[in-house]
Amino acid sequence: MGAAAILAFAGLLCYGGPALLDLGFYHDDWYSLSFIHFAPDDLGLRMRALAQGDPSQLFRPFDVVLWPALYTLFGLDPVPWQIFLLCVNVGIGLAATLLLRKFRVSPGLALLGGLLILAYPSKDADLFWPLNVINPLSLLFYLISHLAFLGWVESGSKRGLATSAAFLLLSLTTYDQTVFLPLCWLVTPTLWEAGFSPRAKRGVLVGVAVVAVFLIYKLFFVPHFFDIPFRKALVFSPWHFLKVYLAGINANFGPKLAVSTLGSVWSALTAAPVVCILGWAVPWVCLRKPWEREGRPADALVFLGAAAFFLGYLPIAFSDYLPTPLNHQNRINLAPALGIVLAAVGCVAGKTPSGRAPWVLAAAAGLFISASAGSALAWAESYRRQCGVVELVQKNLDRWPEDKLLLVRLPERYVRGKAPVFDATWDVTGAIRLATGNTRLRAAVISPRMRFEPSRIVETGRLDLAYEEALFLDVERGTVEAADHRRLATCASQAAR
């Protein structure tokens, strides 16, 4: 059974097997899809509608092409979007396997590394959030770029260097968390044996040049020529810098992730035992592959993994984001998780084949695959609840004047603390507009971010309206009523708990 087939089967298990068919759209998906869906039936006009509706997408220009193209192919059916996302994540696993082979890791151990990055539990949003395909796709482009770079170092082929530069540019214009990763290219398989290769140095300079061109486009060209403000806050604080890396360590190794992972395994075992058992079984296939060393394992691999972890979080250290282990924002843990896997495999590669370390990695991979299958069930439940909210809204459309904002109270904004049901103005508004076809409707989810003052409803930067301008939908009770200060203030305090 080939490596690609094993990874594809493991990927299907990560998506819960049959539960894949129950996964849907989430959070920002509804916002972006609403611009694309209501545009004229033409790819170019859909691209224009997305760029005009959400101008910040021009900071990542490949996405302006990607999402309308995928919508043109798949429409509003989430299943093919999820299958495409699965393929991208399997591609990451395969590319990581090939990268490990470049560093002289044996076939079985390299494939275990591919399984580990596919299913590492600290970044499950990258598995199940369809329009967030930009995160894993960016990393896949980067890995292809890295492999092409190593080909250039080995052969001196200028075509390989050009391919590396092209895929690096694709990676950055899809999602730019890989912006510092080309510095990892200095760590070659022969680093400790032959030092820094002259070709590697030249290749890194080409990578830095590509990054410089992208940063000029993002930080100067778009704000000045398109007059689009850079909406992400830049943070230059030593304390925040340290806080990001401490949060990153906690997000990938901390107790919340451990408890959630075990809970997800239990969920998979009780709801889909066959999928769970197969998830445990797949990694042991890797142990049947050859473990003989093909030369000295690259000592540089551990250093490469540490560099990828540090450089993967470096863009976050200059932003107002913080790594988190559970909810949909754990998408930013993907590149650092790759670093963790590379370092772990590097440590194991330095041990004798008869040691227990490969078995430990296989057990971890089985645990992660089973946990991913359990997480898929939580994301499927989130989609089911979203559809329930939209159906309830449709039943009460005759009671909802278009000029009023609908305030939605949910029993839970997240399923098991990880999969968002609705959590903002834009996601619930987008979902309702897509379901009803009415682009004038507006809604918002009651959250701790809202303040219910005696005369007004306020959410900084998003809402500021009087109570008579809103209606209140209690999803749990299925009721629609006038917005009332005392009732809404009570709901807000309950949402904060």
mmCIF file with all atom_site columns, C-alpha atoms in Angstrom, residues 255-446:
data_model
loop_
_atom_site.group_PDB
_atom_site.id
_atom_site.type_symbol
_atom_site.label_atom_id
_atom_site.label_alt_id
_atom_site.label_comp_id
_atom_site.label_asym_id
_atom_site.label_entity_id
_atom_site.label_seq_id
_atom_site.pdbx_PDB_ins_code
_atom_site.Cartn_x
_atom_site.Cartn_y
_atom_site.Cartn_z
_atom_site.occupancy
_atom_site.B_iso_or_equiv
_atom_site.pdbx_formal_charge
_atom_site.auth_seq_id
_atom_site.auth_comp_id
_atom_site.auth_asym_id
_atom_site.auth_atom_id
_atom_site.pdbx_PDB_model_num
ATOM 1   C CA . PRO A 1 255 ? -3.502  20.322 29.614 1.00 0.00 ? 255 PRO A CA 1
ATOM 2   C CA . LYS A 1 256 ? -6.502  21.754 27.754 1.00 0.00 ? 256 LYS A CA 1
ATOM 3   C CA . LEU A 1 257 ? -5.339  20.115 24.536 1.00 0.00 ? 257 LEU A CA 1
ATOM 4   C CA . ALA A 1 258 ? -4.652  16.825 26.339 1.00 0.00 ? 258 ALA A CA 1
ATOM 5   C CA . VAL A 1 259 ? -8.089  16.734 27.968 1.00 0.00 ? 259 VAL A CA 1
ATOM 6   C CA . SER A 1 260 ? -9.820  17.742 24.729 1.00 0.00 ? 260 SER A CA 1
ATOM 7   C CA . THR A 1 261 ? -7.890  15.124 22.745 1.00 0.00 ? 261 THR A CA 1
ATOM 8   C CA . LEU A 1 262 ? -8.834  12.328 25.126 1.00 0.00 ? 262 LEU A CA 1
ATOM 9   C CA . GLY A 1 263 ? -12.438 13.538 25.113 1.00 0.00 ? 263 GLY A CA 1
ATOM 10  C CA . SER A 1 264 ? -12.460 13.470 21.311 1.00 0.00 ? 264 SER A CA 1
ATOM 11  C CA . VAL A 1 265 ? -11.074 9.924  21.298 1.00 0.00 ? 265 VAL A CA 1
ATOM 12  C CA . TRP A 1 266 ? -13.844 8.855  23.669 1.00 0.00 ? 266 TRP A CA 1
ATOM 13  C CA . SER A 1 267 ? -16.427 10.594 21.480 1.00 0.00 ? 267 SER A CA 1
ATOM 14  C CA . ALA A 1 268 ? -15.148 8.715  18.431 1.00 0.00 ? 268 ALA A CA 1
ATOM 15  C CA . LEU A 1 269 ? -15.022 5.424  20.297 1.00 0.00 ? 269 LEU A CA 1
ATOM 16  C CA . THR A 1 270 ? -18.634 5.707  21.487 1.00 0.00 ? 270 THR A CA 1
ATOM 17  C CA . ALA A 1 271 ? -20.178 7.190  18.315 1.00 0.00 ? 271 ALA A CA 1
ATOM 18  C CA . ALA A 1 272 ? -18.032 5.658  15.558 1.00 0.00 ? 272 ALA A CA 1
ATOM 19  C CA . PRO A 1 273 ? -16.051 2.726  17.016 1.00 0.00 ? 273 PRO A CA 1
ATOM 20  C CA . VAL A 1 274 ? -15.055 1.254  13.651 1.00 0.00 ? 274 VAL A CA 1
ATOM 21  C CA . VAL A 1 275 ? -13.573 4.579  12.516 1.00 0.00 ? 275 VAL A CA 1
ATOM 22  C CA . CYS A 1 276 ? -11.782 4.939  15.843 1.00 0.00 ? 276 CYS A CA 1
ATOM 23  C CA . ILE A 1 277 ? -10.308 1.419  15.751 1.00 0.00 ? 277 ILE A CA 1
ATOM 24  C CA . LEU A 1 278 ? -9.156  1.861  12.147 1.00 0.00 ? 278 LEU A CA 1
ATOM 25  C CA . GLY A 1 279 ? -7.565  5.159  13.170 1.00 0.00 ? 279 GLY A CA 1
ATOM 26  C CA . TRP A 1 280 ? -5.497  3.320  15.748 1.00 0.00 ? 280 TRP A CA 1
ATOM 27  C CA . ALA A 1 281 ? -4.599  0.559  13.275 1.00 0.00 ? 281 ALA A CA 1
ATOM 28  C CA . VAL A 1 282 ? -3.337  2.648  10.326 1.00 0.00 ? 282 VAL A CA 1
ATOM 29  C CA . PRO A 1 283 ? -0.016  3.832  11.874 1.00 0.00 ? 283 PRO A CA 1
ATOM 30  C CA . TRP A 1 284 ? 1.089   0.264  12.553 1.00 0.00 ? 284 TRP A CA 1
ATOM 31  C CA . VAL A 1 285 ? 1.198   -0.294 8.792  1.00 0.00 ? 285 VAL A CA 1
ATOM 32  C CA . CYS A 1 286 ? 4.108   2.148  8.768  1.00 0.00 ? 286 CYS A CA 1
ATOM 33  C CA . LEU A 1 287 ? 6.086   -0.132 11.091 1.00 0.00 ? 287 LEU A CA 1
ATOM 34  C CA . ARG A 1 288 ? 6.025   -2.821 8.422  1.00 0.00 ? 288 ARG A CA 1
ATOM 35  C CA . LYS A 1 289 ? 7.954   -0.580 6.052  1.00 0.00 ? 289 LYS A CA 1
ATOM 36  C CA . PRO A 1 290 ? 11.775  -0.690 5.959  1.00 0.00 ? 290 PRO A CA 1
ATOM 37  C CA . TRP A 1 291 ? 13.529  0.792  8.951  1.00 0.00 ? 291 TRP A CA 1
ATOM 38  C CA . GLU A 1 292 ? 17.087  0.297  7.779  1.00 0.00 ? 292 GLU A CA 1
ATOM 39  C CA . ARG A 1 293 ? 19.070  3.498  7.741  1.00 0.00 ? 293 ARG A CA 1
ATOM 40  C CA . GLU A 1 294 ? 19.949  4.924  4.379  1.00 0.00 ? 294 GLU A CA 1
ATOM 41  C CA . GLY A 1 295 ? 23.054  6.629  5.663  1.00 0.00 ? 295 GLY A CA 1
ATOM 42  C CA . ARG A 1 296 ? 23.310  8.679  8.846  1.00 0.00 ? 296 ARG A CA 1
ATOM 43  C CA . PRO A 1 297 ? 20.009  10.293 9.839  1.00 0.00 ? 297 PRO A CA 1
ATOM 44  C CA . ALA A 1 298 ? 20.270  14.033 9.420  1.00 0.00 ? 298 ALA A CA 1
ATOM 45  C CA . ASP A 1 299 ? 21.064  15.555 12.797 1.00 0.00 ? 299 ASP A CA 1
ATOM 46  C CA . ALA A 1 300 ? 19.887  18.814 11.264 1.00 0.00 ? 300 ALA A CA 1
ATOM 47  C CA . LEU A 1 301 ? 16.255  17.641 11.263 1.00 0.00 ? 301 LEU A CA 1
ATOM 48  C CA . VAL A 1 302 ? 15.715  18.505 14.937 1.00 0.00 ? 302 VAL A CA 1
ATOM 49  C CA . PHE A 1 303 ? 17.164  21.957 14.299 1.00 0.00 ? 303 PHE A CA 1
ATOM 50  C CA . LEU A 1 304 ? 14.898  22.338 11.259 1.00 0.00 ? 304 LEU A CA 1
ATOM 51  C CA . GLY A 1 305 ? 11.839  21.463 13.359 1.00 0.00 ? 305 GLY A CA 1
ATOM 52  C CA . ALA A 1 306 ? 12.779  23.947 16.074 1.00 0.00 ? 306 ALA A CA 1
ATOM 53  C CA . ALA A 1 307 ? 13.291  26.651 13.443 1.00 0.00 ? 307 ALA A CA 1
ATOM 54  C CA . ALA A 1 308 ? 9.917   25.897 11.830 1.00 0.00 ? 308 ALA A CA 1
ATOM 55  C CA . PHE A 1 309 ? 8.171   26.123 15.213 1.00 0.00 ? 309 PHE A CA 1
ATOM 56  C CA . PHE A 1 310 ? 9.813   29.463 16.051 1.00 0.00 ? 310 PHE A CA 1
ATOM 57  C CA . LEU A 1 311 ? 9.441   31.003 12.588 1.00 0.00 ? 311 LEU A CA 1
ATOM 58  C CA . GLY A 1 312 ? 5.884   29.679 12.193 1.00 0.00 ? 312 GLY A CA 1
ATOM 59  C CA . TYR A 1 313 ? 4.772   31.695 15.209 1.00 0.00 ? 313 TYR A CA 1
ATOM 60  C CA . LEU A 1 314 ? 6.939   34.738 14.463 1.00 0.00 ? 314 LEU A CA 1
ATOM 61  C CA . PRO A 1 315 ? 4.272   36.537 12.344 1.00 0.00 ? 315 PRO A CA 1
ATOM 62  C CA . ILE A 1 316 ? 1.793   35.945 15.179 1.00 0.00 ? 316 ILE A CA 1
ATOM 63  C CA . ALA A 1 317 ? 4.259   37.470 17.663 1.00 0.00 ? 317 ALA A CA 1
ATOM 64  C CA . PHE A 1 318 ? 3.928   40.757 15.735 1.00 0.00 ? 318 PHE A CA 1
ATOM 65  C CA . SER A 1 319 ? 0.119   40.604 15.595 1.00 0.00 ? 319 SER A CA 1
ATOM 66  C CA . ASP A 1 320 ? -2.657  40.868 18.165 1.00 0.00 ? 320 ASP A CA 1
ATOM 67  C CA . TYR A 1 321 ? -3.442  37.139 17.845 1.00 0.00 ? 321 TYR A CA 1
ATOM 68  C CA . LEU A 1 322 ? -2.633  34.540 20.490 1.00 0.00 ? 322 LEU A CA 1
ATOM 69  C CA . PRO A 1 323 ? -2.339  30.786 19.875 1.00 0.00 ? 323 PRO A CA 1
ATOM 70  C CA . THR A 1 324 ? -5.182  28.731 21.324 1.00 0.00 ? 324 THR A CA 1
ATOM 71  C CA . PRO A 1 325 ? -5.510  24.947 21.598 1.00 0.00 ? 325 PRO A CA 1
ATOM 72  C CA . LEU A 1 326 ? -9.225  24.425 20.981 1.00 0.00 ? 326 LEU A CA 1
ATOM 73  C CA . ASN A 1 327 ? -11.462 26.799 19.057 1.00 0.00 ? 327 ASN A CA 1
ATOM 74  C CA . HIS A 1 328 ? -11.455 27.709 15.368 1.00 0.00 ? 328 HIS A CA 1
ATOM 75  C CA . GLN A 1 329 ? -8.541  30.106 15.870 1.00 0.00 ? 329 GLN A CA 1
ATOM 76  C CA . ASN A 1 330 ? -6.219  27.145 16.429 1.00 0.00 ? 330 ASN A CA 1
ATOM 77  C CA . ARG A 1 331 ? -5.758  27.278 12.657 1.00 0.00 ? 331 ARG A CA 1
ATOM 78  C CA . ILE A 1 332 ? -2.595  29.342 13.285 1.00 0.00 ? 332 ILE A CA 1
ATOM 79  C CA . ASN A 1 333 ? -0.947  26.336 14.962 1.00 0.00 ? 333 ASN A CA 1
ATOM 80  C CA . LEU A 1 334 ? -0.455  24.475 11.669 1.00 0.00 ? 334 LEU A CA 1
ATOM 81  C CA . ALA A 1 335 ? 3.055   25.606 10.664 1.00 0.00 ? 335 ALA A CA 1
ATOM 82  C CA . PRO A 1 336 ? 4.404   25.316 14.245 1.00 0.00 ? 336 PRO A CA 1
ATOM 83  C CA . ALA A 1 337 ? 2.853   21.820 14.488 1.00 0.00 ? 337 ALA A CA 1
ATOM 84  C CA . LEU A 1 338 ? 4.882   20.870 11.419 1.00 0.00 ? 338 LEU A CA 1
ATOM 85  C CA . GLY A 1 339 ? 7.987   21.979 13.307 1.00 0.00 ? 339 GLY A CA 1
ATOM 86  C CA . ILE A 1 340 ? 7.025   19.812 16.281 1.00 0.00 ? 340 ILE A CA 1
ATOM 87  C CA . VAL A 1 341 ? 6.600   16.764 14.048 1.00 0.00 ? 341 VAL A CA 1
ATOM 88  C CA . LEU A 1 342 ? 9.897   17.341 12.206 1.00 0.00 ? 342 LEU A CA 1
ATOM 89  C CA . ALA A 1 343 ? 11.774  17.657 15.489 1.00 0.00 ? 343 ALA A CA 1
ATOM 90  C CA . ALA A 1 344 ? 10.085  14.570 16.982 1.00 0.00 ? 344 ALA A CA 1
ATOM 91  C CA . VAL A 1 345 ? 10.889  12.452 13.940 1.00 0.00 ? 345 VAL A CA 1
ATOM 92  C CA . GLY A 1 346 ? 14.452  13.778 13.967 1.00 0.00 ? 346 GLY A CA 1
ATOM 93  C CA . CYS A 1 347 ? 14.871  12.661 17.576 1.00 0.00 ? 347 CYS A CA 1
ATOM 94  C CA . VAL A 1 348 ? 13.530  9.187  16.784 1.00 0.00 ? 348 VAL A CA 1
ATOM 95  C CA . ALA A 1 349 ? 15.650  8.886  13.643 1.00 0.00 ? 349 ALA A CA 1
ATOM 96  C CA . GLY A 1 350 ? 18.754  9.127  15.784 1.00 0.00 ? 350 GLY A CA 1
ATOM 97  C CA . LYS A 1 351 ? 17.789  6.034  17.769 1.00 0.00 ? 351 LYS A CA 1
ATOM 98  C CA . THR A 1 352 ? 18.326  2.394  16.836 1.00 0.00 ? 352 THR A CA 1
ATOM 99  C CA . PRO A 1 353 ? 15.566  0.761  14.768 1.00 0.00 ? 353 PRO A CA 1
ATOM 100 C CA . SER A 1 354 ? 14.950  -1.804 17.493 1.00 0.00 ? 354 SER A CA 1
ATOM 101 C CA . GLY A 1 355 ? 14.143  0.859  20.081 1.00 0.00 ? 355 GLY A CA 1
ATOM 102 C CA . ARG A 1 356 ? 10.679  1.731  21.319 1.00 0.00 ? 356 ARG A CA 1
ATOM 103 C CA . ALA A 1 357 ? 10.598  5.272  19.945 1.00 0.00 ? 357 ALA A CA 1
ATOM 104 C CA . PRO A 1 358 ? 8.936   4.343  16.591 1.00 0.00 ? 358 PRO A CA 1
ATOM 105 C CA . TRP A 1 359 ? 6.205   2.529  18.501 1.00 0.00 ? 359 TRP A CA 1
ATOM 106 C CA . VAL A 1 360 ? 5.630   5.630  20.611 1.00 0.00 ? 360 VAL A CA 1
ATOM 107 C CA . LEU A 1 361 ? 5.205   7.726  17.462 1.00 0.00 ? 361 LEU A CA 1
ATOM 108 C CA . ALA A 1 362 ? 2.833   5.127  15.992 1.00 0.00 ? 362 ALA A CA 1
ATOM 109 C CA . ALA A 1 363 ? 0.746   5.180  19.187 1.00 0.00 ? 363 ALA A CA 1
ATOM 110 C CA . ALA A 1 364 ? 0.656   8.993  19.090 1.00 0.00 ? 364 ALA A CA 1
ATOM 111 C CA . ALA A 1 365 ? -0.439  8.948  15.432 1.00 0.00 ? 365 ALA A CA 1
ATOM 112 C CA . GLY A 1 366 ? -3.225  6.495  16.233 1.00 0.00 ? 366 GLY A CA 1
ATOM 113 C CA . LEU A 1 367 ? -4.366  8.645  19.134 1.00 0.00 ? 367 LEU A CA 1
ATOM 114 C CA . PHE A 1 368 ? -4.366  11.774 16.954 1.00 0.00 ? 368 PHE A CA 1
ATOM 115 C CA . ILE A 1 369 ? -6.299  10.155 14.079 1.00 0.00 ? 369 ILE A CA 1
ATOM 116 C CA . SER A 1 370 ? -8.957  8.868  16.467 1.00 0.00 ? 370 SER A CA 1
ATOM 117 C CA . ALA A 1 371 ? -9.140  12.280 18.168 1.00 0.00 ? 371 ALA A CA 1
ATOM 118 C CA . SER A 1 372 ? -9.602  13.979 14.805 1.00 0.00 ? 372 SER A CA 1
ATOM 119 C CA . ALA A 1 373 ? -12.500 11.636 14.043 1.00 0.00 ? 373 ALA A CA 1
ATOM 120 C CA . GLY A 1 374 ? -14.060 12.662 17.356 1.00 0.00 ? 374 GLY A CA 1
ATOM 121 C CA . SER A 1 375 ? -13.500 16.346 16.577 1.00 0.00 ? 375 SER A CA 1
ATOM 122 C CA . ALA A 1 376 ? -15.211 15.840 13.203 1.00 0.00 ? 376 ALA A CA 1
ATOM 123 C CA . LEU A 1 377 ? -18.342 14.810 15.098 1.00 0.00 ? 377 LEU A CA 1
ATOM 124 C CA . ALA A 1 378 ? -18.249 18.111 17.048 1.00 0.00 ? 378 ALA A CA 1
ATOM 125 C CA . TRP A 1 379 ? -17.909 20.130 13.838 1.00 0.00 ? 379 TRP A CA 1
ATOM 126 C CA . ALA A 1 380 ? -20.749 18.128 12.259 1.00 0.00 ? 380 ALA A CA 1
ATOM 127 C CA . GLU A 1 381 ? -22.916 18.891 15.296 1.00 0.00 ? 381 GLU A CA 1
ATOM 128 C CA . SER A 1 382 ? -22.070 22.579 14.935 1.00 0.00 ? 382 SER A CA 1
ATOM 129 C CA . TYR A 1 383 ? -23.289 22.568 11.328 1.00 0.00 ? 383 TYR A CA 1
ATOM 130 C CA . ARG A 1 384 ? -26.486 20.789 12.359 1.00 0.00 ? 384 ARG A CA 1
ATOM 131 C CA . ARG A 1 385 ? -27.141 23.486 14.962 1.00 0.00 ? 385 ARG A CA 1
ATOM 132 C CA . GLN A 1 386 ? -26.441 26.269 12.460 1.00 0.00 ? 386 GLN A CA 1
ATOM 133 C CA . CYS A 1 387 ? -28.988 24.764 10.084 1.00 0.00 ? 387 CYS A CA 1
ATOM 134 C CA . GLY A 1 388 ? -31.470 24.578 12.983 1.00 0.00 ? 388 GLY A CA 1
ATOM 135 C CA . VAL A 1 389 ? -31.019 28.286 13.727 1.00 0.00 ? 389 VAL A CA 1
ATOM 136 C CA . VAL A 1 390 ? -31.546 29.217 10.084 1.00 0.00 ? 390 VAL A CA 1
ATOM 137 C CA . GLU A 1 391 ? -34.673 27.050 9.844  1.00 0.00 ? 391 GLU A CA 1
ATOM 138 C CA . LEU A 1 392 ? -36.083 28.721 12.963 1.00 0.00 ? 392 LEU A CA 1
ATOM 139 C CA . VAL A 1 393 ? -35.418 32.138 11.442 1.00 0.00 ? 393 VAL A CA 1
ATOM 140 C CA . GLN A 1 394 ? -37.164 31.147 8.209  1.00 0.00 ? 394 GLN A CA 1
ATOM 141 C CA . LYS A 1 395 ? -40.250 30.049 10.158 1.00 0.00 ? 395 LYS A CA 1
ATOM 142 C CA . ASN A 1 396 ? -40.418 33.486 11.789 1.00 0.00 ? 396 ASN A CA 1
ATOM 143 C CA . LEU A 1 397 ? -39.617 35.682 8.770  1.00 0.00 ? 397 LEU A CA 1
ATOM 144 C CA . ASP A 1 398 ? -43.100 37.171 8.787  1.00 0.00 ? 398 ASP A CA 1
ATOM 145 C CA . ARG A 1 399 ? -42.415 38.528 12.274 1.00 0.00 ? 399 ARG A CA 1
ATOM 146 C CA . TRP A 1 400 ? -39.083 40.115 11.321 1.00 0.00 ? 400 TRP A CA 1
ATOM 147 C CA . PRO A 1 401 ? -39.249 43.553 9.670  1.00 0.00 ? 401 PRO A CA 1
ATOM 148 C CA . GLU A 1 402 ? -36.263 44.112 7.377  1.00 0.00 ? 402 GLU A CA 1
ATOM 149 C CA . ASP A 1 403 ? -35.297 47.342 9.128  1.00 0.00 ? 403 ASP A CA 1
ATOM 150 C CA . LYS A 1 404 ? -34.667 45.611 12.451 1.00 0.00 ? 404 LYS A CA 1
ATOM 151 C CA . LEU A 1 405 ? -31.598 43.731 13.632 1.00 0.00 ? 405 LEU A CA 1
ATOM 152 C CA . LEU A 1 406 ? -32.271 40.205 14.881 1.00 0.00 ? 406 LEU A CA 1
ATOM 153 C CA . LEU A 1 407 ? -30.422 39.462 18.140 1.00 0.00 ? 407 LEU A CA 1
ATOM 154 C CA . VAL A 1 408 ? -29.897 35.695 18.382 1.00 0.00 ? 408 VAL A CA 1
ATOM 155 C CA . ARG A 1 409 ? -29.387 33.950 21.698 1.00 0.00 ? 409 ARG A CA 1
ATOM 156 C CA . LEU A 1 410 ? -27.776 30.506 21.348 1.00 0.00 ? 410 LEU A CA 1
ATOM 157 C CA . PRO A 1 411 ? -27.644 27.807 24.032 1.00 0.00 ? 411 PRO A CA 1
ATOM 158 C CA . GLU A 1 412 ? -23.951 27.414 23.094 1.00 0.00 ? 412 GLU A CA 1
ATOM 159 C CA . ARG A 1 413 ? -21.804 29.490 20.773 1.00 0.00 ? 413 ARG A CA 1
ATOM 160 C CA . TYR A 1 414 ? -19.283 26.623 20.432 1.00 0.00 ? 414 TYR A CA 1
ATOM 161 C CA . VAL A 1 415 ? -19.703 22.854 20.407 1.00 0.00 ? 415 VAL A CA 1
ATOM 162 C CA . ARG A 1 416 ? -17.349 21.283 22.961 1.00 0.00 ? 416 ARG A CA 1
ATOM 163 C CA . GLY A 1 417 ? -15.478 24.584 23.115 1.00 0.00 ? 417 GLY A CA 1
ATOM 164 C CA . LYS A 1 418 ? -14.065 24.152 19.615 1.00 0.00 ? 418 LYS A CA 1
ATOM 165 C CA . ALA A 1 419 ? -16.545 24.266 16.716 1.00 0.00 ? 419 ALA A CA 1
ATOM 166 C CA . PRO A 1 420 ? -18.291 27.644 16.347 1.00 0.00 ? 420 PRO A CA 1
ATOM 167 C CA . VAL A 1 421 ? -22.047 27.612 15.849 1.00 0.00 ? 421 VAL A CA 1
ATOM 168 C CA . PHE A 1 422 ? -22.442 31.353 15.285 1.00 0.00 ? 422 PHE A CA 1
ATOM 169 C CA . ASP A 1 423 ? -20.326 33.903 17.110 1.00 0.00 ? 423 ASP A CA 1
ATOM 170 C CA . ALA A 1 424 ? -20.578 37.292 15.407 1.00 0.00 ? 424 ALA A CA 1
ATOM 171 C CA . THR A 1 425 ? -22.635 39.643 13.301 1.00 0.00 ? 425 THR A CA 1
ATOM 172 C CA . TRP A 1 426 ? -21.194 38.614 9.972  1.00 0.00 ? 426 TRP A CA 1
ATOM 173 C CA . ASP A 1 427 ? -21.482 34.815 10.237 1.00 0.00 ? 427 ASP A CA 1
ATOM 174 C CA . VAL A 1 428 ? -25.144 34.611 11.291 1.00 0.00 ? 428 VAL A CA 1
ATOM 175 C CA . THR A 1 429 ? -26.079 37.448 8.909  1.00 0.00 ? 429 THR A CA 1
ATOM 176 C CA . GLY A 1 430 ? -24.348 35.720 5.991  1.00 0.00 ? 430 GLY A CA 1
ATOM 177 C CA . ALA A 1 431 ? -26.004 32.375 6.735  1.00 0.00 ? 431 ALA A CA 1
ATOM 178 C CA . ILE A 1 432 ? -29.473 33.940 6.956  1.00 0.00 ? 432 ILE A CA 1
ATOM 179 C CA . ARG A 1 433 ? -29.017 35.926 3.756  1.00 0.00 ? 433 ARG A CA 1
ATOM 180 C CA . LEU A 1 434 ? -27.889 32.847 1.856  1.00 0.00 ? 434 LEU A CA 1
ATOM 181 C CA . ALA A 1 435 ? -30.845 30.829 3.141  1.00 0.00 ? 435 ALA A CA 1
ATOM 182 C CA . THR A 1 436 ? -33.496 33.499 2.509  1.00 0.00 ? 436 THR A CA 1
ATOM 183 C CA . GLY A 1 437 ? -32.044 35.250 -0.532 1.00 0.00 ? 437 GLY A CA 1
ATOM 184 C CA . ASN A 1 438 ? -32.668 38.589 1.212  1.00 0.00 ? 438 ASN A CA 1
ATOM 185 C CA . THR A 1 439 ? -29.510 40.710 1.416  1.00 0.00 ? 439 THR A CA 1
ATOM 186 C CA . ARG A 1 440 ? -31.188 43.392 3.541  1.00 0.00 ? 440 ARG A CA 1
ATOM 187 C CA . LEU A 1 441 ? -31.554 41.215 6.636  1.00 0.00 ? 441 LEU A CA 1
ATOM 188 C CA . ARG A 1 442 ? -29.126 41.726 9.526  1.00 0.00 ? 442 ARG A CA 1
ATOM 189 C CA . ALA A 1 443 ? -28.535 39.637 12.614 1.00 0.00 ? 443 ALA A CA 1
ATOM 190 C CA . ALA A 1 444 ? -26.073 39.328 15.476 1.00 0.00 ? 444 ALA A CA 1
ATOM 191 C CA . VAL A 1 445 ? -25.276 36.727 18.120 1.00 0.00 ? 445 VAL A CA 1
ATOM 192 C CA . ILE A 1 446 ? -25.487 37.732 21.761 1.00 0.00 ? 446 ILE A CA 1
#
